Every structure is written in structure tokens, then in C-alpha cells.
Amino acid sequence: MYGSLCHSPAREFGILREAMNDLFSGVSGAVHEFPPVNVYTNDNGAVAKAELPGIDLEQLELTVANSVLTLKGTRGCADLKNDVRALRSERIRGSFVRALNLPFKVDGAGVSARFDKGVLTVTLPRAESDKPRKIAIATA
Amino acid sequence: MTVTETPNAVQTAYQACCAESSTCEGAASSKKVFLPRADIYETKDTVELYADLPGVDEKSLEITLEKSVLSIRGKVVPVVPEGYKAAYVEYSEGDYERSFKLAEEIDCDDIKATIKNGVLHVSLNKAGPAQARKIEVKVS
């Protein structure tokens, strides 16, 4: 999933660190894809939130097709000059693709997205054609 | 990466794990506390620290320096979009806390911090080399 990681040893340490965090936080079976995503739903649609601190919005692509929301992008490496030494490198970088299958068909035209404080929020309205329809029962 | 051999100008002083921090806070809050991911780069004259703090802005961020320990604390108010219910959760929201011990060579009076799109950047200047001083010997 991480296309072009700059420092893979750091990533391995990151995985270990996450495992330790999980151990203490009591969260079991947590997913460690990047970016982490939360999805909230109701009868009329969904809101997806993703933690993408520092992402360059030019490098982020959001698409919706039927019931699938796709986040695709790159979190670049810092532009380091020759005389710069990395002492610690924990932040995840590289390219990523995440596809989320929602439990309903999305009204593509009504989708909106906002980026604030490093958190992306996508509002996904459910397509009218997908909403349950109440059927009137005629008597004979 | 040759981080371990380098004379670390900044070291992690302590890493409070989630469980530890939440119990320390006692009954006052059951909010989770996370260790933000950080990158540290050393250049000839400066040490640059970057940390991922999604959901934190300049108002909810507190940076303190006490006895050469730089502490970062970011507060996040967990938000579930109104009228929605969590359907799929990969990350939980909570505060961020982390401390770094600064080496003696850091000029503690000249520390700059900025936060943009959920990424904190702390710029630390190295103090100039101690000047060799000649001590005059007076005749008593």
C-alpha cells in the first residue's frame, strides 16, 4: 500500500510502536492502513473522515463510483538537502490508495469534501434511487 | 539510517503510553492520549522537528519548555457528525502528548513553532560554539 517509502526501517519501528500502542490502548484488531478512516452513517448517507496531516491537496484525488469512495494520493518526502541528517523518521510517507465500499449507492453530484486541521471530511449523500420506498398496499 | 551513532541533539525524554496517561489523568477524563509521530532533522545550524497532530490547531496546542524538556500537548475534541452513527472506525480521537529532551547545544531562548494542516513544525537553533576565553591573571 505504501508505494515509495523513503525509510523502510522506520516503518518497521512504526509497526512495532503501533503494536505496543494497541497493547496499551485496549484497541484490538485496529487497522493500520494509511490514511486511517472513520465512516459514520445514517439513513440518508454517510460521512467519511480521514487523518491526512500535512497532505498537499494537489496530490490527493477523491473519486466516487456507485458505492465506492476512493482516496488516492501521495504524502511526499521532505525536501532534504545534503547536509541534513534524519535523527528520527516516524511519519508515514509515500503513495496510498484506499477504497471504501459503502452500504449504499452514492449520489455522486451531492458529494462534498472539506479539509481542516489535517482531517479530511467527505459527506456522501445516499442516491435517491437507492433509498427504500414505502409501498402502499391496495385493498381489493 | 545512522541515527543511533549520531550525537542526538534531541531525544525523546519519555513516551507516555496511552494506558499510563489516561490513568494518570484519573476520573477527570477518560479521553485517550496518543503519541504523535515525529520526524527530526538536524542541519548545520538548526534542528527541525515535525509532528503529526491531526485535528489540532494553534488554539488547542500547548508547547512548554521546562528544564530543557520540550513538551507538546494538543487537545482534540472528538466529533461524531451530528445525526450520524459510527459505522466503521479505524482511528479514535484523543489528545496528543509527547516530550523531547533538548541537548545543551540547543538555544532554549530561540525556539519557533508553527502548525499548519495538522503538522507541527518546531525550529530549534543550535547555540553558537562556546568561545575560548583567555583568563587574565592579575598580580595580587
PDB file of C-alpha atoms in Angstrom:
ATOM      1  CA  MET A   1       0.000   0.000   0.000  1.00  0.00           C
ATOM      2  CA  TYR A   2       2.933   2.335   0.613  1.00  0.00           C
ATOM      3  CA  GLY A   3       4.312   2.739  -2.868  1.00  0.00           C
ATOM      4  CA  SER A   4       7.547   4.599  -2.410  1.00  0.00           C
ATOM      5  CA  LEU A   5       8.559   4.709   1.202  1.00  0.00           C
ATOM      6  CA  CYS A   6      11.682   6.645   1.942  1.00  0.00           C
ATOM      7  CA  HIS A   7      12.765   4.869   5.081  1.00  0.00           C
ATOM      8  CA  SER A   8      11.583   1.347   5.481  1.00  0.00           C
ATOM      9  CA  PRO A   9      13.419   0.629   8.772  1.00  0.00           C
ATOM     10  CA  ALA A  10      11.454   3.478  10.289  1.00  0.00           C
ATOM     11  CA  ARG A  11       8.271   1.903   9.073  1.00  0.00           C
ATOM     12  CA  GLU A  12       9.156  -1.345  10.766  1.00  0.00           C
ATOM     13  CA  PHE A  13       9.731   0.509  14.004  1.00  0.00           C
ATOM     14  CA  GLY A  14       6.427   2.250  13.400  1.00  0.00           C
ATOM     15  CA  ILE A  15       4.636  -1.063  13.144  1.00  0.00           C
ATOM     16  CA  LEU A  16       6.234  -2.211  16.377  1.00  0.00           C
ATOM     17  CA  ARG A  17       5.282   1.035  18.052  1.00  0.00           C
ATOM     18  CA  GLU A  18       1.692   0.718  16.860  1.00  0.00           C
ATOM     19  CA  ALA A  19       1.568  -2.815  18.179  1.00  0.00           C
ATOM     20  CA  MET A  20       2.736  -1.501  21.551  1.00  0.00           C
ATOM     21  CA  ASN A  21       0.180   1.306  21.452  1.00  0.00           C
ATOM     22  CA  ASP A  22      -2.566  -1.193  20.712  1.00  0.00           C
ATOM     23  CA  LEU A  23      -1.439  -3.348  23.574  1.00  0.00           C
ATOM     24  CA  PHE A  24      -1.899  -0.479  25.994  1.00  0.00           C
ATOM     25  CA  SER A  25      -4.849   1.279  24.439  1.00  0.00           C
ATOM     26  CA  GLY A  26      -7.028  -1.793  24.532  1.00  0.00           C
ATOM     27  CA  VAL A  27      -7.948  -1.439  20.883  1.00  0.00           C
ATOM     28  CA  SER A  28      -7.853  -4.839  19.296  1.00  0.00           C
ATOM     29  CA  GLY A  29      -7.751  -5.614  15.635  1.00  0.00           C
ATOM     30  CA  ALA A  30      -7.143  -1.984  14.728  1.00  0.00           C
ATOM     31  CA  VAL A  31      -6.347  -1.406  11.071  1.00  0.00           C
ATOM     32  CA  HIS A  32      -3.132   0.319  10.164  1.00  0.00           C
ATOM     33  CA  GLU A  33      -3.710   1.400   6.631  1.00  0.00           C
ATOM     34  CA  PHE A  34      -2.764   4.932   5.714  1.00  0.00           C
ATOM     35  CA  PRO A  35      -4.702   7.126   5.993  1.00  0.00           C
ATOM     36  CA  PRO A  36      -6.875   5.834   8.839  1.00  0.00           C
ATOM     37  CA  VAL A  37     -10.536   6.329   8.008  1.00  0.00           C
ATOM     38  CA  ASN A  38     -13.718   6.506  10.070  1.00  0.00           C
ATOM     39  CA  VAL A  39     -17.157   6.192   8.497  1.00  0.00           C
ATOM     40  CA  TYR A  40     -20.367   7.453  10.085  1.00  0.00           C
ATOM     41  CA  THR A  41     -23.738   6.635   8.564  1.00  0.00           C
ATOM     42  CA  ASN A  42     -27.453   7.353   8.843  1.00  0.00           C
ATOM     43  CA  ASP A  43     -30.456   6.605   6.618  1.00  0.00           C
ATOM     44  CA  ASN A  44     -29.657   9.436   4.243  1.00  0.00           C
ATOM     45  CA  GLY A  45     -25.963   8.939   3.689  1.00  0.00           C
ATOM     46  CA  ALA A  46     -22.526   8.797   5.243  1.00  0.00           C
ATOM     47  CA  VAL A  47     -19.658  10.964   6.413  1.00  0.00           C
ATOM     48  CA  ALA A  48     -16.120   9.649   5.985  1.00  0.00           C
ATOM     49  CA  LYS A  49     -13.241  11.193   7.904  1.00  0.00           C
ATOM     50  CA  ALA A  50      -9.561  10.547   7.181  1.00  0.00           C
ATOM     51  CA  GLU A  51      -6.477  11.743   9.043  1.00  0.00           C
ATOM     52  CA  LEU A  52      -4.149  13.238   6.446  1.00  0.00           C
ATOM     53  CA  PRO A  53      -1.974  15.747   8.299  1.00  0.00           C
ATOM     54  CA  GLY A  54       0.118  17.909   6.022  1.00  0.00           C
ATOM     55  CA  ILE A  55      -1.135  16.383   2.789  1.00  0.00           C
ATOM     56  CA  ASP A  56      -0.742  18.502  -0.313  1.00  0.00           C
ATOM     57  CA  LEU A  57      -4.297  18.715  -1.694  1.00  0.00           C
ATOM     58  CA  GLU A  58      -2.885  18.789  -5.216  1.00  0.00           C
ATOM     59  CA  GLN A  59      -1.582  15.309  -4.520  1.00  0.00           C
ATOM     60  CA  LEU A  60      -4.902  13.968  -3.331  1.00  0.00           C
ATOM     61  CA  GLU A  61      -7.589  12.538  -5.570  1.00  0.00           C
ATOM     62  CA  LEU A  62     -11.097  11.665  -4.419  1.00  0.00           C
ATOM     63  CA  THR A  63     -13.450   9.672  -6.598  1.00  0.00           C
ATOM     64  CA  VAL A  64     -16.864   8.128  -6.102  1.00  0.00           C
ATOM     65  CA  ALA A  65     -18.326   5.401  -8.291  1.00  0.00           C
ATOM     66  CA  ASN A  66     -21.593   3.715  -7.320  1.00  0.00           C
ATOM     67  CA  SER A  67     -20.993   2.781  -3.699  1.00  0.00           C
ATOM     68  CA  VAL A  68     -17.199   3.041  -3.609  1.00  0.00           C
ATOM     69  CA  LEU A  69     -15.244   6.045  -2.358  1.00  0.00           C
ATOM     70  CA  THR A  70     -11.594   6.031  -3.393  1.00  0.00           C
ATOM     71  CA  LEU A  71      -8.849   8.124  -1.789  1.00  0.00           C
ATOM     72  CA  LYS A  72      -5.655   8.202  -3.761  1.00  0.00           C
ATOM     73  CA  GLY A  73      -2.633  10.328  -3.117  1.00  0.00           C
ATOM     74  CA  THR A  74       0.954  10.830  -2.154  1.00  0.00           C
ATOM     75  CA  ARG A  75       2.453  12.143   1.012  1.00  0.00           C
ATOM     76  CA  GLY A  76       5.788  13.444  -0.111  1.00  0.00           C
ATOM     77  CA  CYS A  77       9.208  13.274   1.435  1.00  0.00           C
ATOM     78  CA  ALA A  78      10.605  16.400   2.965  1.00  0.00           C
ATOM     79  CA  ASP A  79      12.957  18.145   0.612  1.00  0.00           C
ATOM     80  CA  LEU A  80      16.212  17.354   2.324  1.00  0.00           C
ATOM     81  CA  LYS A  81      19.496  18.861   1.307  1.00  0.00           C
ATOM     82  CA  ASN A  82      22.813  17.102   1.530  1.00  0.00           C
ATOM     83  CA  ASP A  83      23.888  18.432   4.875  1.00  0.00           C
ATOM     84  CA  VAL A  84      20.664  17.354   6.588  1.00  0.00           C
ATOM     85  CA  ARG A  85      20.670  14.344   8.833  1.00  0.00           C
ATOM     86  CA  ALA A  86      17.496  12.499   9.801  1.00  0.00           C
ATOM     87  CA  LEU A  87      17.547  11.714  13.511  1.00  0.00           C
ATOM     88  CA  ARG A  88      14.049  10.355  13.679  1.00  0.00           C
ATOM     89  CA  SER A  89      11.675   9.394  10.900  1.00  0.00           C
ATOM     90  CA  GLU A  90       8.320   8.087  12.067  1.00  0.00           C
ATOM     91  CA  ARG A  91       5.824   9.919   9.905  1.00  0.00           C
ATOM     92  CA  ILE A  92       4.344   7.833   7.129  1.00  0.00           C
ATOM     93  CA  ARG A  93       5.081   8.878   3.575  1.00  0.00           C
ATOM     94  CA  GLY A  94       4.642   7.505   0.135  1.00  0.00           C
ATOM     95  CA  SER A  95       1.709   6.869  -2.133  1.00  0.00           C
ATOM     96  CA  PHE A  96      -1.516   5.308  -0.991  1.00  0.00           C
ATOM     97  CA  VAL A  97      -4.843   4.124  -2.339  1.00  0.00           C
ATOM     98  CA  ARG A  98      -7.828   3.378  -0.167  1.00  0.00           C
ATOM     99  CA  ALA A  99     -11.185   2.229  -1.486  1.00  0.00           C
ATOM    100  CA  LEU A 100     -14.164   2.176   0.841  1.00  0.00           C
ATOM    101  CA  ASN A 101     -17.242   0.240  -0.057  1.00  0.00           C
ATOM    102  CA  LEU A 102     -20.289   1.956   1.396  1.00  0.00           C
ATOM    103  CA  PRO A 103     -23.507   0.130   2.182  1.00  0.00           C
ATOM    104  CA  PHE A 104     -25.442   2.213  -0.376  1.00  0.00           C
ATOM    105  CA  LYS A 105     -25.197   3.869  -3.768  1.00  0.00           C
ATOM    106  CA  VAL A 106     -23.843   7.412  -3.535  1.00  0.00           C
ATOM    107  CA  ASP A 107     -25.372  10.455  -5.189  1.00  0.00           C
ATOM    108  CA  GLY A 108     -22.140  11.497  -6.913  1.00  0.00           C
ATOM    109  CA  ALA A 109     -23.313  15.041  -7.647  1.00  0.00           C
ATOM    110  CA  GLY A 110     -24.081  15.696  -3.989  1.00  0.00           C
ATOM    111  CA  VAL A 111     -20.697  14.683  -2.560  1.00  0.00           C
ATOM    112  CA  SER A 112     -18.724  17.389  -0.796  1.00  0.00           C
ATOM    113  CA  ALA A 113     -15.304  17.355   0.870  1.00  0.00           C
ATOM    114  CA  ARG A 114     -13.585  19.619   3.371  1.00  0.00           C
ATOM    115  CA  PHE A 115     -10.028  19.663   4.694  1.00  0.00           C
ATOM    116  CA  ASP A 116      -9.447  21.185   8.090  1.00  0.00           C
ATOM    117  CA  LYS A 117      -6.530  20.847  10.552  1.00  0.00           C
ATOM    118  CA  GLY A 118      -5.218  17.840   8.672  1.00  0.00           C
ATOM    119  CA  VAL A 119      -8.515  15.971   8.730  1.00  0.00           C
ATOM    120  CA  LEU A 120     -10.432  15.298   5.526  1.00  0.00           C
ATOM    121  CA  THR A 121     -14.216  15.080   5.851  1.00  0.00           C
ATOM    122  CA  VAL A 122     -16.261  13.760   2.933  1.00  0.00           C
ATOM    123  CA  THR A 123     -20.045  13.958   3.007  1.00  0.00           C
ATOM    124  CA  LEU A 124     -21.657  11.274   0.868  1.00  0.00           C
ATOM    125  CA  PRO A 125     -25.428  11.523   0.348  1.00  0.00           C
ATOM    126  CA  ARG A 126     -27.272   8.348  -0.490  1.00  0.00           C
ATOM    127  CA  ALA A 127     -28.701   8.223  -4.020  1.00  0.00           C
ATOM    128  CA  GLU A 128     -32.474   8.766  -4.087  1.00  0.00           C
ATOM    129  CA  SER A 129     -32.906   5.672  -6.245  1.00  0.00           C
ATOM    130  CA  ASP A 130     -31.200   3.631  -3.539  1.00  0.00           C
ATOM    131  CA  LYS A 131     -33.425   4.733  -0.657  1.00  0.00           C
ATOM    132  CA  PRO A 132     -36.089   2.323   0.481  1.00  0.00           C
ATOM    133  CA  ARG A 133     -39.514   3.126  -0.900  1.00  0.00           C
ATOM    134  CA  LYS A 134     -42.663   2.632   1.057  1.00  0.00           C
ATOM    135  CA  ILE A 135     -45.211   0.599  -0.875  1.00  0.00           C
ATOM    136  CA  ALA A 136     -48.850   1.386  -0.424  1.00  0.00           C
ATOM    137  CA  ILE A 137     -50.974  -1.703  -0.190  1.00  0.00           C
ATOM    138  CA  ALA A 138     -54.195  -1.558  -2.123  1.00  0.00           C
ATOM    139  CA  THR A 139     -57.240  -3.406  -0.883  1.00  0.00           C
ATOM    140  CA  ALA A 140     -59.242  -5.496  -3.244  1.00  0.00           C
TER     141      ALA A 140
ATOM    142  CA  MET B   1      19.847   5.135   8.701  1.00  0.00           C
ATOM    143  CA  THR B   2      22.658   6.018  11.081  1.00  0.00           C
ATOM    144  CA  VAL B   3      20.595   7.732  13.694  1.00  0.00           C
ATOM    145  CA  THR B   4      21.865   5.823  16.667  1.00  0.00           C
ATOM    146  CA  GLU B   5      25.501   6.797  16.160  1.00  0.00           C
ATOM    147  CA  THR B   6      24.798  10.478  15.749  1.00  0.00           C
ATOM    148  CA  PRO B   7      25.061  12.763  18.738  1.00  0.00           C
ATOM    149  CA  ASN B   8      21.359  13.254  19.228  1.00  0.00           C
ATOM    150  CA  ALA B   9      20.550  16.873  19.756  1.00  0.00           C
ATOM    151  CA  VAL B  10      17.005  15.973  20.664  1.00  0.00           C
ATOM    152  CA  GLN B  11      15.955  12.806  22.371  1.00  0.00           C
ATOM    153  CA  THR B  12      12.638  11.508  23.458  1.00  0.00           C
ATOM    154  CA  ALA B  13      12.580  12.056  27.174  1.00  0.00           C
ATOM    155  CA  TYR B  14       9.667   9.890  27.967  1.00  0.00           C
ATOM    156  CA  GLN B  15       6.997   8.223  25.968  1.00  0.00           C
ATOM    157  CA  ALA B  16       3.786   8.049  27.875  1.00  0.00           C
ATOM    158  CA  CYS B  17       1.794   5.150  26.619  1.00  0.00           C
ATOM    159  CA  CYS B  18      -1.924   5.559  26.244  1.00  0.00           C
ATOM    160  CA  ALA B  19      -2.927   3.498  29.230  1.00  0.00           C
ATOM    161  CA  GLU B  20      -0.467   5.231  31.507  1.00  0.00           C
ATOM    162  CA  SER B  21      -1.624   8.708  30.578  1.00  0.00           C
ATOM    163  CA  SER B  22      -5.297   8.027  30.838  1.00  0.00           C
ATOM    164  CA  THR B  23      -4.947   6.546  34.281  1.00  0.00           C
ATOM    165  CA  CYS B  24      -2.727   9.429  35.380  1.00  0.00           C
ATOM    166  CA  GLU B  25      -5.469  11.880  34.473  1.00  0.00           C
ATOM    167  CA  GLY B  26      -7.745   9.945  36.740  1.00  0.00           C
ATOM    168  CA  ALA B  27     -11.505  10.162  36.621  1.00  0.00           C
ATOM    169  CA  ALA B  28     -11.412  13.695  35.255  1.00  0.00           C
ATOM    170  CA  SER B  29     -11.325  12.459  31.692  1.00  0.00           C
ATOM    171  CA  SER B  30     -11.346   9.084  30.035  1.00  0.00           C
ATOM    172  CA  LYS B  31     -10.110  10.625  26.793  1.00  0.00           C
ATOM    173  CA  LYS B  32      -7.337   8.786  25.037  1.00  0.00           C
ATOM    174  CA  VAL B  33      -3.883  10.258  24.749  1.00  0.00           C
ATOM    175  CA  PHE B  34      -1.729   9.452  21.761  1.00  0.00           C
ATOM    176  CA  LEU B  35       1.929   9.756  20.991  1.00  0.00           C
ATOM    177  CA  PRO B  36       2.222  11.803  17.810  1.00  0.00           C
ATOM    178  CA  ARG B  37       4.539  10.541  15.086  1.00  0.00           C
ATOM    179  CA  ALA B  38       7.539  12.784  14.686  1.00  0.00           C
ATOM    180  CA  ASP B  39      10.422  13.410  12.313  1.00  0.00           C
ATOM    181  CA  ILE B  40      13.559  15.160  13.468  1.00  0.00           C
ATOM    182  CA  TYR B  41      16.159  16.551  11.108  1.00  0.00           C
ATOM    183  CA  GLU B  42      19.448  18.075  12.001  1.00  0.00           C
ATOM    184  CA  THR B  43      21.118  20.655   9.817  1.00  0.00           C
ATOM    185  CA  LYS B  44      24.337  22.553  10.386  1.00  0.00           C
ATOM    186  CA  ASP B  45      22.725  25.278  12.481  1.00  0.00           C
ATOM    187  CA  THR B  46      19.274  24.010  13.389  1.00  0.00           C
ATOM    188  CA  VAL B  47      17.244  21.042  14.499  1.00  0.00           C
ATOM    189  CA  GLU B  48      13.846  20.764  12.840  1.00  0.00           C
ATOM    190  CA  LEU B  49      11.057  18.767  14.446  1.00  0.00           C
ATOM    191  CA  TYR B  50       7.851  17.830  12.643  1.00  0.00           C
ATOM    192  CA  ALA B  51       4.947  16.075  14.335  1.00  0.00           C
ATOM    193  CA  ASP B  52       1.611  14.843  13.012  1.00  0.00           C
ATOM    194  CA  LEU B  53      -1.227  16.271  15.102  1.00  0.00           C
ATOM    195  CA  PRO B  54      -4.380  15.877  13.007  1.00  0.00           C
ATOM    196  CA  GLY B  55      -7.304  17.816  14.470  1.00  0.00           C
ATOM    197  CA  VAL B  56      -5.085  20.234  16.409  1.00  0.00           C
ATOM    198  CA  ASP B  57      -4.707  23.936  15.619  1.00  0.00           C
ATOM    199  CA  GLU B  58      -2.757  26.779  17.203  1.00  0.00           C
ATOM    200  CA  LYS B  59      -5.514  27.358  19.773  1.00  0.00           C
ATOM    201  CA  SER B  60      -5.593  23.787  21.024  1.00  0.00           C
ATOM    202  CA  LEU B  61      -1.842  23.352  21.106  1.00  0.00           C
ATOM    203  CA  GLU B  62       0.365  23.914  24.102  1.00  0.00           C
ATOM    204  CA  ILE B  63       4.131  23.814  23.973  1.00  0.00           C
ATOM    205  CA  THR B  64       6.158  24.207  27.120  1.00  0.00           C
ATOM    206  CA  LEU B  65       9.829  24.199  27.866  1.00  0.00           C
ATOM    207  CA  GLU B  66      10.888  23.247  31.334  1.00  0.00           C
ATOM    208  CA  LYS B  67      14.399  22.334  32.335  1.00  0.00           C
ATOM    209  CA  SER B  68      15.352  21.592  28.745  1.00  0.00           C
ATOM    210  CA  VAL B  69      12.357  19.289  28.254  1.00  0.00           C
ATOM    211  CA  LEU B  70      10.154  20.413  25.392  1.00  0.00           C
ATOM    212  CA  SER B  71       6.586  19.187  25.862  1.00  0.00           C
ATOM    213  CA  ILE B  72       3.945  19.171  23.183  1.00  0.00           C
ATOM    214  CA  ARG B  73       0.324  18.837  24.100  1.00  0.00           C
ATOM    215  CA  GLY B  74      -2.520  19.027  21.586  1.00  0.00           C
ATOM    216  CA  LYS B  75      -6.150  18.801  22.508  1.00  0.00           C
ATOM    217  CA  VAL B  76      -8.723  17.256  20.220  1.00  0.00           C
ATOM    218  CA  VAL B  77     -12.437  17.358  20.843  1.00  0.00           C
ATOM    219  CA  PRO B  78     -13.805  14.110  19.416  1.00  0.00           C
ATOM    220  CA  VAL B  79     -16.595  14.889  16.986  1.00  0.00           C
ATOM    221  CA  VAL B  80     -19.161  12.495  15.603  1.00  0.00           C
ATOM    222  CA  PRO B  81     -21.024  14.255  12.778  1.00  0.00           C
ATOM    223  CA  GLU B  82     -24.440  15.269  14.064  1.00  0.00           C
ATOM    224  CA  GLY B  83     -27.177  12.831  13.214  1.00  0.00           C
ATOM    225  CA  TYR B  84     -24.751  10.089  12.235  1.00  0.00           C
ATOM    226  CA  LYS B  85     -23.607   6.938  13.964  1.00  0.00           C
ATOM    227  CA  ALA B  86     -20.149   5.408  13.741  1.00  0.00           C
ATOM    228  CA  ALA B  87     -20.276   2.500  11.316  1.00  0.00           C
ATOM    229  CA  TYR B  88     -16.608   1.770  10.752  1.00  0.00           C
ATOM    230  CA  VAL B  89     -13.786   3.007  12.944  1.00  0.00           C
ATOM    231  CA  GLU B  90     -10.061   2.771  12.254  1.00  0.00           C
ATOM    232  CA  TYR B  91      -8.830   5.547  14.491  1.00  0.00           C
ATOM    233  CA  SER B  92     -10.049   7.019  17.703  1.00  0.00           C
ATOM    234  CA  GLU B  93      -9.785  10.666  18.557  1.00  0.00           C
ATOM    235  CA  GLY B  94      -7.963  11.954  21.583  1.00  0.00           C
ATOM    236  CA  ASP B  95      -5.243  14.283  22.758  1.00  0.00           C
ATOM    237  CA  TYR B  96      -1.607  14.160  21.762  1.00  0.00           C
ATOM    238  CA  GLU B  97       1.276  14.335  24.164  1.00  0.00           C
ATOM    239  CA  ARG B  98       4.980  13.924  23.757  1.00  0.00           C
ATOM    240  CA  SER B  99       8.124  15.281  25.351  1.00  0.00           C
ATOM    241  CA  PHE B 100      11.615  15.709  23.998  1.00  0.00           C
ATOM    242  CA  LYS B 101      14.761  16.349  25.916  1.00  0.00           C
ATOM    243  CA  LEU B 102      16.884  19.042  24.355  1.00  0.00           C
ATOM    244  CA  ALA B 103      20.624  18.783  24.337  1.00  0.00           C
ATOM    245  CA  GLU B 104      22.719  21.529  25.846  1.00  0.00           C
ATOM    246  CA  GLU B 105      23.691  22.787  22.434  1.00  0.00           C
ATOM    247  CA  ILE B 106      20.121  23.994  21.777  1.00  0.00           C
ATOM    248  CA  ASP B 107      19.428  27.670  22.264  1.00  0.00           C
ATOM    249  CA  CYS B 108      16.359  27.491  24.500  1.00  0.00           C
ATOM    250  CA  ASP B 109      15.580  31.176  24.065  1.00  0.00           C
ATOM    251  CA  ASP B 110      15.090  30.905  20.352  1.00  0.00           C
ATOM    252  CA  ILE B 111      12.501  28.250  19.570  1.00  0.00           C
ATOM    253  CA  LYS B 112       9.923  28.818  16.863  1.00  0.00           C
ATOM    254  CA  ALA B 113       6.782  26.726  16.430  1.00  0.00           C
ATOM    255  CA  THR B 114       4.127  26.749  13.730  1.00  0.00           C
ATOM    256  CA  ILE B 115       1.231  24.415  12.994  1.00  0.00           C
ATOM    257  CA  LYS B 116      -0.345  24.024   9.579  1.00  0.00           C
ATOM    258  CA  ASN B 117      -2.818  21.426   8.350  1.00  0.00           C
ATOM    259  CA  GLY B 118      -2.271  19.321  11.441  1.00  0.00           C
ATOM    260  CA  VAL B 119       1.516  19.253  11.213  1.00  0.00           C
ATOM    261  CA  LEU B 120       3.556  20.944  13.911  1.00  0.00           C
ATOM    262  CA  HIS B 121       6.955  22.325  12.975  1.00  0.00           C
ATOM    263  CA  VAL B 122       9.334  23.307  15.736  1.00  0.00           C
ATOM    264  CA  SER B 123      12.530  25.003  14.710  1.00  0.00           C
ATOM    265  CA  LEU B 124      15.366  24.889  17.221  1.00  0.00           C
ATOM    266  CA  ASN B 125      18.595  26.792  16.830  1.00  0.00           C
ATOM    267  CA  LYS B 126      21.860  25.368  17.923  1.00  0.00           C
ATOM    268  CA  ALA B 127      23.731  27.668  20.249  1.00  0.00           C
ATOM    269  CA  GLY B 128      26.968  29.031  18.848  1.00  0.00           C
ATOM    270  CA  PRO B 129      30.195  27.296  19.821  1.00  0.00           C
ATOM    271  CA  ALA B 130      31.426  28.314  23.211  1.00  0.00           C
ATOM    272  CA  GLN B 131      34.102  30.937  22.761  1.00  0.00           C
ATOM    273  CA  ALA B 132      37.511  30.096  24.121  1.00  0.00           C
ATOM    274  CA  ARG B 133      38.301  32.704  26.690  1.00  0.00           C
ATOM    275  CA  LYS B 134      41.586  33.788  27.966  1.00  0.00           C
ATOM    276  CA  ILE B 135      41.678  34.400  31.691  1.00  0.00           C
ATOM    277  CA  GLU B 136      43.811  37.240  32.738  1.00  0.00           C
ATOM    278  CA  VAL B 137      45.987  36.541  35.702  1.00  0.00           C
ATOM    279  CA  LYS B 138      46.356  39.576  37.867  1.00  0.00           C
ATOM    280  CA  VAL B 139      49.197  40.265  40.107  1.00  0.00           C
ATOM    281  CA  SER B 140      47.974  40.477  43.640  1.00  0.00           C
TER     282      SER B 140
END
